[in-house]
XYZ file of C-alpha atoms in Angstrom:
459
model
C -37.643 38.921 -13.091
C -37.526 35.833 -14.987
C -41.404 34.477 -14.067
C -42.381 38.140 -14.612
C -40.949 38.080 -18.353
C -43.003 34.828 -18.434
C -45.842 35.730 -17.642
C -46.266 39.309 -19.423
C -46.512 37.539 -22.952
C -49.429 35.704 -21.955
C -50.920 38.497 -20.437
C -50.394 40.772 -23.063
C -51.339 38.546 -25.612
C -54.995 37.914 -23.983
C -55.173 41.864 -24.048
C -54.136 41.655 -27.691
C -50.932 44.324 -27.143
C -47.728 44.406 -25.739
C -47.056 47.307 -23.040
C -43.367 49.370 -22.885
C -43.132 47.671 -19.414
C -43.244 44.390 -21.595
C -40.717 45.656 -23.802
C -38.351 46.668 -21.657
C -38.394 43.406 -19.334
C -37.606 41.134 -22.634
C -34.929 43.063 -23.992
C -32.864 42.981 -20.234
C -33.730 39.137 -20.147
C -32.186 38.531 -23.813
C -29.456 40.524 -22.384
C -28.813 38.836 -19.981
C -29.071 35.450 -21.741
C -26.518 36.585 -24.338
C -24.090 37.670 -21.683
C -24.653 34.108 -20.053
C -23.795 32.728 -23.297
C -20.960 35.336 -23.665
C -19.498 33.901 -20.302
C -19.850 30.004 -21.503
C -17.829 30.205 -24.639
C -15.283 32.723 -22.113
C -14.820 30.001 -19.753
C -14.618 26.542 -22.358
C -12.003 28.824 -24.130
C -9.978 29.598 -21.071
C -10.443 25.847 -20.234
C -10.096 24.451 -23.582
C -7.244 21.658 -22.644
C -4.143 21.875 -24.737
C -2.468 18.751 -24.837
C 1.180 18.050 -24.097
C 3.093 15.095 -23.894
C 6.956 13.712 -25.078
C 9.543 12.032 -23.483
C 11.279 13.054 -20.257
C 13.917 14.322 -22.421
C 11.590 16.551 -24.411
C 10.191 17.496 -20.888
C 13.731 18.853 -19.552
C 14.183 20.816 -22.760
C 10.917 22.229 -23.098
C 8.943 22.655 -20.093
C 11.525 22.916 -17.284
C 13.711 26.047 -17.969
C 12.105 28.517 -15.898
C 9.635 26.738 -13.967
C 12.034 24.202 -11.709
C 10.587 26.251 -8.591
C 7.011 25.525 -9.552
C 7.339 21.961 -11.007
C 9.109 20.622 -7.336
C 6.448 21.826 -5.196
C 4.939 19.530 -2.515
C 0.780 19.126 -2.878
C 0.715 21.950 0.631
C 3.102 23.850 -1.313
C 0.688 23.219 -4.648
C -2.290 24.112 -2.157
C -1.361 27.151 -0.540
C -0.033 28.451 -4.047
C -3.512 27.906 -5.010
C -5.005 29.562 -2.328
C -2.499 32.877 -2.399
C -3.645 32.658 -6.627
C -7.304 33.146 -4.865
C -6.563 35.376 -2.869
C -5.896 39.234 -1.484
C -4.522 40.846 1.257
C -6.194 43.323 2.801
C -5.120 47.033 4.209
C -4.515 45.476 7.587
C -2.633 43.249 6.251
C -4.680 40.016 6.893
C -5.140 37.144 4.305
C -8.443 36.382 2.714
C -9.131 33.919 0.176
C -11.599 34.408 -2.114
C -12.388 31.096 -2.758
C -15.200 31.303 0.598
C -16.304 34.613 0.284
C -19.355 33.707 -1.686
C -20.305 30.827 0.270
C -19.241 30.542 4.079
C -19.859 33.443 6.551
C -19.291 34.204 9.805
C -16.902 31.608 10.465
C -13.458 34.096 9.264
C -11.251 32.586 12.355
C -11.870 28.575 11.260
C -10.516 30.111 7.899
C -7.962 31.875 8.875
C -6.543 28.489 10.636
C -7.454 26.794 7.924
C -5.342 29.153 5.912
C -2.276 29.052 8.150
C -2.126 24.923 8.364
C -1.178 25.354 4.352
C 1.053 28.366 4.873
C 2.778 26.593 7.872
C 2.725 23.038 5.786
C 4.087 25.062 2.529
C 6.733 26.538 4.474
C 7.988 23.049 4.900
C 7.229 23.042 9.367
C 6.477 19.684 10.914
C 2.502 21.099 11.135
C 2.335 19.041 7.303
C 2.913 15.656 8.410
C -0.368 15.727 10.418
C -3.998 15.384 8.686
C -6.257 18.396 8.979
C -8.743 17.404 10.601
C -12.410 19.631 10.315
C -15.126 19.435 13.791
C -17.874 20.979 13.639
C -21.936 20.901 14.315
C -24.091 20.100 11.218
C -24.448 22.632 8.660
C -21.320 24.393 9.776
C -19.820 24.585 6.848
C -17.342 22.122 6.601
C -18.085 19.992 4.157
C -18.676 23.222 1.801
C -15.088 24.472 2.978
C -13.346 21.329 1.562
C -15.440 21.555 -1.742
C -14.211 25.128 -2.430
C -10.551 23.681 -2.134
C -11.291 21.300 -4.539
C -13.052 23.405 -7.356
C -9.911 25.687 -6.800
C -7.691 23.403 -6.864
C -9.518 22.075 -10.273
C -9.269 25.918 -11.401
C -6.024 26.072 -10.891
C -4.622 22.983 -12.284
C -5.704 25.021 -15.417
C -3.964 28.066 -15.569
C 0.000 28.277 -16.368
C 1.149 28.747 -12.726
C -0.860 25.845 -12.016
C 0.152 23.892 -14.545
C 1.232 19.920 -13.351
C 2.647 17.108 -15.483
C 3.202 13.400 -14.708
C 4.164 10.465 -16.089
C 2.224 8.901 -18.438
C 0.498 5.794 -17.231
C 1.205 6.331 -13.613
C -1.401 5.278 -11.052
C -0.109 7.879 -8.702
C 0.607 10.654 -11.436
C 3.896 11.190 -10.250
C 6.045 14.081 -11.080
C 8.516 13.138 -13.888
C 11.481 14.813 -11.870
C 11.104 11.311 -9.899
C 12.890 9.887 -12.462
C 16.267 12.357 -12.348
C 18.647 9.839 -10.721
C 19.893 10.444 -6.872
C 23.448 10.559 -8.234
C 22.558 13.622 -10.227
C 19.818 15.504 -7.812
C 23.230 17.671 -6.281
C 23.558 18.790 -10.032
C 20.324 19.103 -10.476
C 19.969 21.439 -7.475
C 23.041 23.551 -8.628
C 21.352 24.233 -11.943
C 18.149 25.003 -11.618
C 17.851 26.334 -7.747
C 15.241 23.659 -6.689
C 15.262 20.735 -4.339
C 13.900 17.222 -5.991
C 12.605 15.090 -3.929
C 10.282 11.944 -3.739
C 11.067 8.185 -4.972
C 9.557 6.645 -8.498
C 6.926 4.423 -7.310
C 6.915 0.867 -8.027
C 4.959 0.871 -11.065
C 6.569 2.998 -12.747
C 9.983 1.479 -11.783
C 8.934 -1.882 -13.611
C 7.612 -0.276 -16.568
C 11.003 1.604 -16.696
C 13.410 -1.963 -16.339
C 10.714 -3.664 -18.372
C 9.465 -1.345 -21.457
C 12.699 0.962 -21.787
C 15.638 -1.064 -20.658
C 16.225 1.787 -18.043
C 16.434 4.676 -20.749
C 14.836 7.188 -18.104
C 14.830 9.583 -20.543
C 12.352 8.160 -22.696
C 9.721 7.498 -20.092
C 6.381 9.301 -21.388
C 5.346 12.094 -19.798
C 2.200 14.346 -20.075
C 0.340 17.214 -18.976
C -2.185 16.214 -16.106
C -5.320 18.358 -14.816
C -6.446 17.715 -11.102
C -10.516 16.198 -11.548
C -12.070 15.273 -8.986
C -14.157 12.957 -11.241
C -11.712 11.670 -13.253
C -9.934 10.816 -10.132
C -6.668 12.574 -10.462
C -5.224 14.358 -7.997
C -8.468 15.254 -5.408
C -10.113 12.244 -3.749
C -12.723 11.111 -1.798
C -13.267 8.391 0.833
C -16.528 7.984 2.219
C -17.261 4.818 3.857
C -21.188 3.529 3.625
C -20.701 1.790 7.098
C -17.875 2.815 9.031
C -17.791 -0.149 11.707
C -17.087 -2.330 8.331
C -15.110 0.046 6.235
C -12.776 -1.892 4.091
C -9.188 -0.972 3.433
C -8.958 -1.650 -0.148
C -11.229 1.347 -0.673
C -9.064 3.440 0.679
C -5.325 1.949 -0.328
C -6.277 -0.976 -2.708
C -5.671 -4.424 -2.994
C -4.160 -7.409 -5.152
C -5.869 -7.339 -9.175
C -6.324 -11.430 -9.155
C -6.911 -10.734 -12.870
C -3.415 -9.615 -13.670
C -1.865 -12.041 -11.337
C -1.817 -14.540 -13.928
C -0.597 -12.256 -16.590
C 2.367 -11.183 -14.494
C 3.091 -14.211 -12.014
C 3.383 -12.571 -8.765
C 1.058 -11.165 -6.250
C 4.189 -8.922 -5.396
C 4.535 -7.387 -8.933
C 3.333 -4.137 -8.702
C 1.256 -4.129 -12.016
C -0.487 -6.491 -10.524
C -1.599 -4.239 -7.509
C -5.362 -2.622 -7.640
C -4.280 1.483 -7.455
C -8.128 1.953 -7.259
C -7.633 3.674 -3.297
C -8.527 6.625 -2.858
C -5.313 7.334 -1.672
C -3.868 7.106 -5.309
C -6.169 8.787 -6.580
C -5.372 11.953 -4.621
C -1.890 11.949 -4.899
C -0.444 15.572 -5.978
C -3.367 16.816 -4.433
C -5.861 16.402 -1.436
C -7.600 13.594 0.031
C -11.000 14.320 1.780
C -12.156 11.768 4.517
C -15.547 12.156 5.723
C -16.614 10.889 9.465
C -13.603 9.194 10.055
C -13.351 9.179 13.098
C -16.308 6.718 13.545
C -14.387 4.061 11.349
C -12.538 1.273 13.219
C -9.404 1.265 15.729
C -7.624 -0.713 12.612
C -8.402 1.372 10.124
C -7.828 4.516 12.330
C -3.569 3.023 13.091
C -3.369 2.566 9.185
C -4.222 6.568 8.574
C -3.007 8.344 11.844
C 0.710 5.881 11.152
C 1.715 5.443 8.136
C 2.243 1.679 7.580
C 5.636 1.590 6.052
C 6.671 4.675 8.481
C 10.494 3.435 8.404
C 11.838 5.650 11.487
C 8.405 4.749 13.303
C 9.651 0.538 12.474
C 12.675 1.022 13.396
C 11.849 2.694 17.056
C 9.315 0.084 17.439
C 11.434 -3.213 17.070
C 14.361 -0.942 19.285
C 11.417 -0.951 22.082
C 10.797 -4.295 21.679
C 14.336 -5.719 22.269
C 14.996 -3.267 24.948
C 11.786 -4.780 26.220
C 12.115 -8.104 25.170
C 8.655 -8.249 24.724
C 7.184 -9.076 21.135
C 4.338 -6.562 22.025
C 5.577 -3.765 23.898
C 3.941 -2.184 26.921
C 1.204 0.658 25.252
C 1.883 -0.827 21.552
C -1.677 -2.000 19.854
C -0.245 -4.967 18.243
C 3.202 -7.455 18.254
C 6.292 -5.755 16.521
C 5.834 -8.605 14.192
C 2.235 -7.407 13.190
C 3.701 -3.584 12.429
C 5.769 -4.653 10.277
C 3.873 -7.398 8.172
C 1.385 -4.323 7.961
C 3.856 -2.467 6.654
C 4.574 -5.192 3.982
C 1.089 -5.973 2.783
C 0.993 -2.051 2.273
C 4.265 -1.673 -0.074
C 5.492 -5.030 -0.973
C 8.206 -3.708 -2.643
C 9.697 -1.676 -0.012
C 13.378 -2.547 0.110
C 13.820 -0.734 3.759
C 10.695 -1.858 5.514
C 11.668 -5.570 4.604
C 15.379 -4.330 5.675
C 14.590 -3.716 9.053
C 12.154 -6.333 9.325
C 15.371 -9.002 8.896
C 17.377 -6.940 11.233
C 14.477 -7.444 13.324
C 14.059 -11.034 13.197
C 17.380 -11.906 13.065
C 17.863 -10.183 16.301
C 15.237 -12.267 18.132
C 16.529 -15.454 16.649
C 13.407 -15.825 14.173
C 15.950 -17.135 11.828
C 13.820 -18.820 8.871
C 11.738 -15.803 8.627
C 14.765 -13.356 8.870
C 15.971 -14.904 5.895
C 12.815 -14.948 3.838
C 12.906 -11.122 4.414
C 16.238 -10.413 3.717
C 16.558 -12.353 0.492
C 13.224 -10.661 -0.447
C 15.230 -7.471 0.345
C 18.173 -8.381 -1.681
C 16.350 -9.315 -4.717
C 14.799 -5.862 -5.209
C 17.977 -4.002 -3.922
C 21.501 -5.659 -4.125
C 23.629 -3.049 -4.215
C 22.378 -2.048 -0.426
C 25.615 -2.955 1.873
C 23.536 -3.314 5.617
C 21.021 -6.043 3.449
C 24.570 -7.940 2.339
C 25.798 -7.854 5.803
C 22.995 -9.123 7.640
C 22.926 -12.017 5.088
C 26.495 -12.209 6.338
C 25.245 -12.323 9.861
C 22.673 -15.118 8.873
C 24.630 -17.334 7.470
C 27.392 -17.442 9.600
C 24.486 -18.146 12.145
C 23.480 -21.287 10.111
C 27.862 -22.127 9.764
C 27.167 -21.560 5.662
C 30.157 -20.083 5.839
C 30.807 -20.127 2.025
C 27.462 -17.676 1.242
C 28.721 -15.885 4.508
C 32.217 -14.906 3.244
C 30.150 -13.918 -0.308
C 28.115 -11.356 1.112
C 30.271 -10.491 3.610
C 32.944 -9.391 0.648
C 30.110 -7.353 -0.990
C 29.131 -5.749 2.158
C 32.496 -4.395 2.633
C 32.915 -3.191 -0.774
C 29.708 -1.371 -0.703
C 31.243 0.486 2.311
C 29.692 -1.262 5.512
C 31.601 0.044 8.757
C 31.135 -2.156 11.086
C 33.892 -5.282 11.623
C 31.377 -7.982 13.439
C 30.835 -10.393 10.384
C 34.529 -10.153 9.450
C 35.460 -10.988 13.001
C 32.568 -13.439 13.048
C 34.341 -15.243 9.886
C 37.954 -14.851 11.173
C 37.580 -16.755 14.319
C 35.694 -19.551 12.460
C 38.384 -19.024 10.111
C 36.649 -18.696 6.983
C 37.399 -15.134 6.138
C 39.896 -14.278 2.702
C 41.151 -10.698 2.133
C 39.609 -9.079 -0.666
C 42.285 -9.082 -4.122
C 43.679 -5.797 -4.217
C 41.752 -4.517 -6.742
C 38.278 -5.184 -4.618
C 40.232 -3.229 -1.797
C 41.429 0.195 -3.742
C 37.266 -0.108 -5.255
C 36.627 -0.671 -1.351
C 38.783 2.517 -0.345
C 37.110 4.677 -3.264
C 34.619 7.251 -2.043
C 31.213 6.835 -3.604
C 27.973 8.076 -2.611
C 25.950 6.121 0.091
C 22.994 4.689 -1.076
C 21.809 3.858 1.791
C 18.401 4.575 3.654
C 18.706 7.329 6.787
C 16.944 4.579 8.621
C 18.219 4.199 11.857
C 19.544 0.622 12.975
C 17.308 -1.748 14.694
C 20.842 -2.977 16.926
C 24.275 -2.210 17.133
C 25.325 -5.793 17.701
C 27.870 -5.910 20.676
C 31.472 -5.643 20.011
C 30.622 -5.272 16.320
């Protein structure tokens, strides 16, 4: 129609007159153009960003009431809600997401399986711990499906149902509800009938202490909108050469320009949070041709480097088999831990479990280094204090061992082994009555839910 309306005036001009058919065509084109312009204006009005920014206290007062269930959703729950927002159920009770109607044809079974994955993951199934892998021939619709999911997320985040909020300045756009202390999360659940999950990222934890003196109610919060181009909630990783893929493209690396400013490579503010994983936080990450990358790269993707229970299990296996590299393991036990610490330098639990393993295998100097680092990061974790006490008993530095033992037992550590060793050496001192009373008082445990690497015999 457009080509006909463009050609018709030229023909009519040569004839010196317009025909009725030409006028009809011009009028129809003008109406179509006007409709498009009107549609553009309506779209712009709908997507006009109304910024919201305030303190965490403002967020709790103005945004949270009545929306707690929506604001505590996981990424899987959010994506499944987006699909339902764009979906409908036909007369046969079959769910169909309208996102794919105009682009994908003949792969209904595959689309149903993808929808089933997100539905199960949103319900808390173990399937949510796995990556969704799309396999098929070229031009089979894999990339189109992912692109449509991305565009759906971007659209949904502009709606009132899909409104998302994040800590302003956070490199992973994390939920401001991570600021709620663990000791108050049971009260939050009782008040809002919603479950809180997740930890404050190392970057925001450092900001909270330095800029706001630990006053989490003053942390700034803002509404965020998912955007692939804006690297917010949607990430894409496409290695130019899969055989030489660089891990930094996925998880970032140390920013040398900031090391001088903060004085420590381990400071989270000296880390370059430019990896695709961080960009995808709160949303989804697309990885292209991922099965062709190096085996080392696949390990990091398939087995999250600082998965605490997996690290503890690997350490136990090495101790049981008395092998630095258990049969079937791709790397040594030490290597798995070094990967975990390189991935998350401020992960207290990884360092604590590593220190326990090093202590059990006689690597005393390395154990002391890891446990000291863990103690500086989390001085009130009883297991760390207990293992440091054992470490100093081995070194016969009993004053230090006794100090760590007193702190461990004051924090509620249950095993008497360290106390027995100090008693045998004549170095144990019973705590003062006030300390004993504090020791017996019930307190919420701050220990991570990770199985110990080894239960010391007789302790």
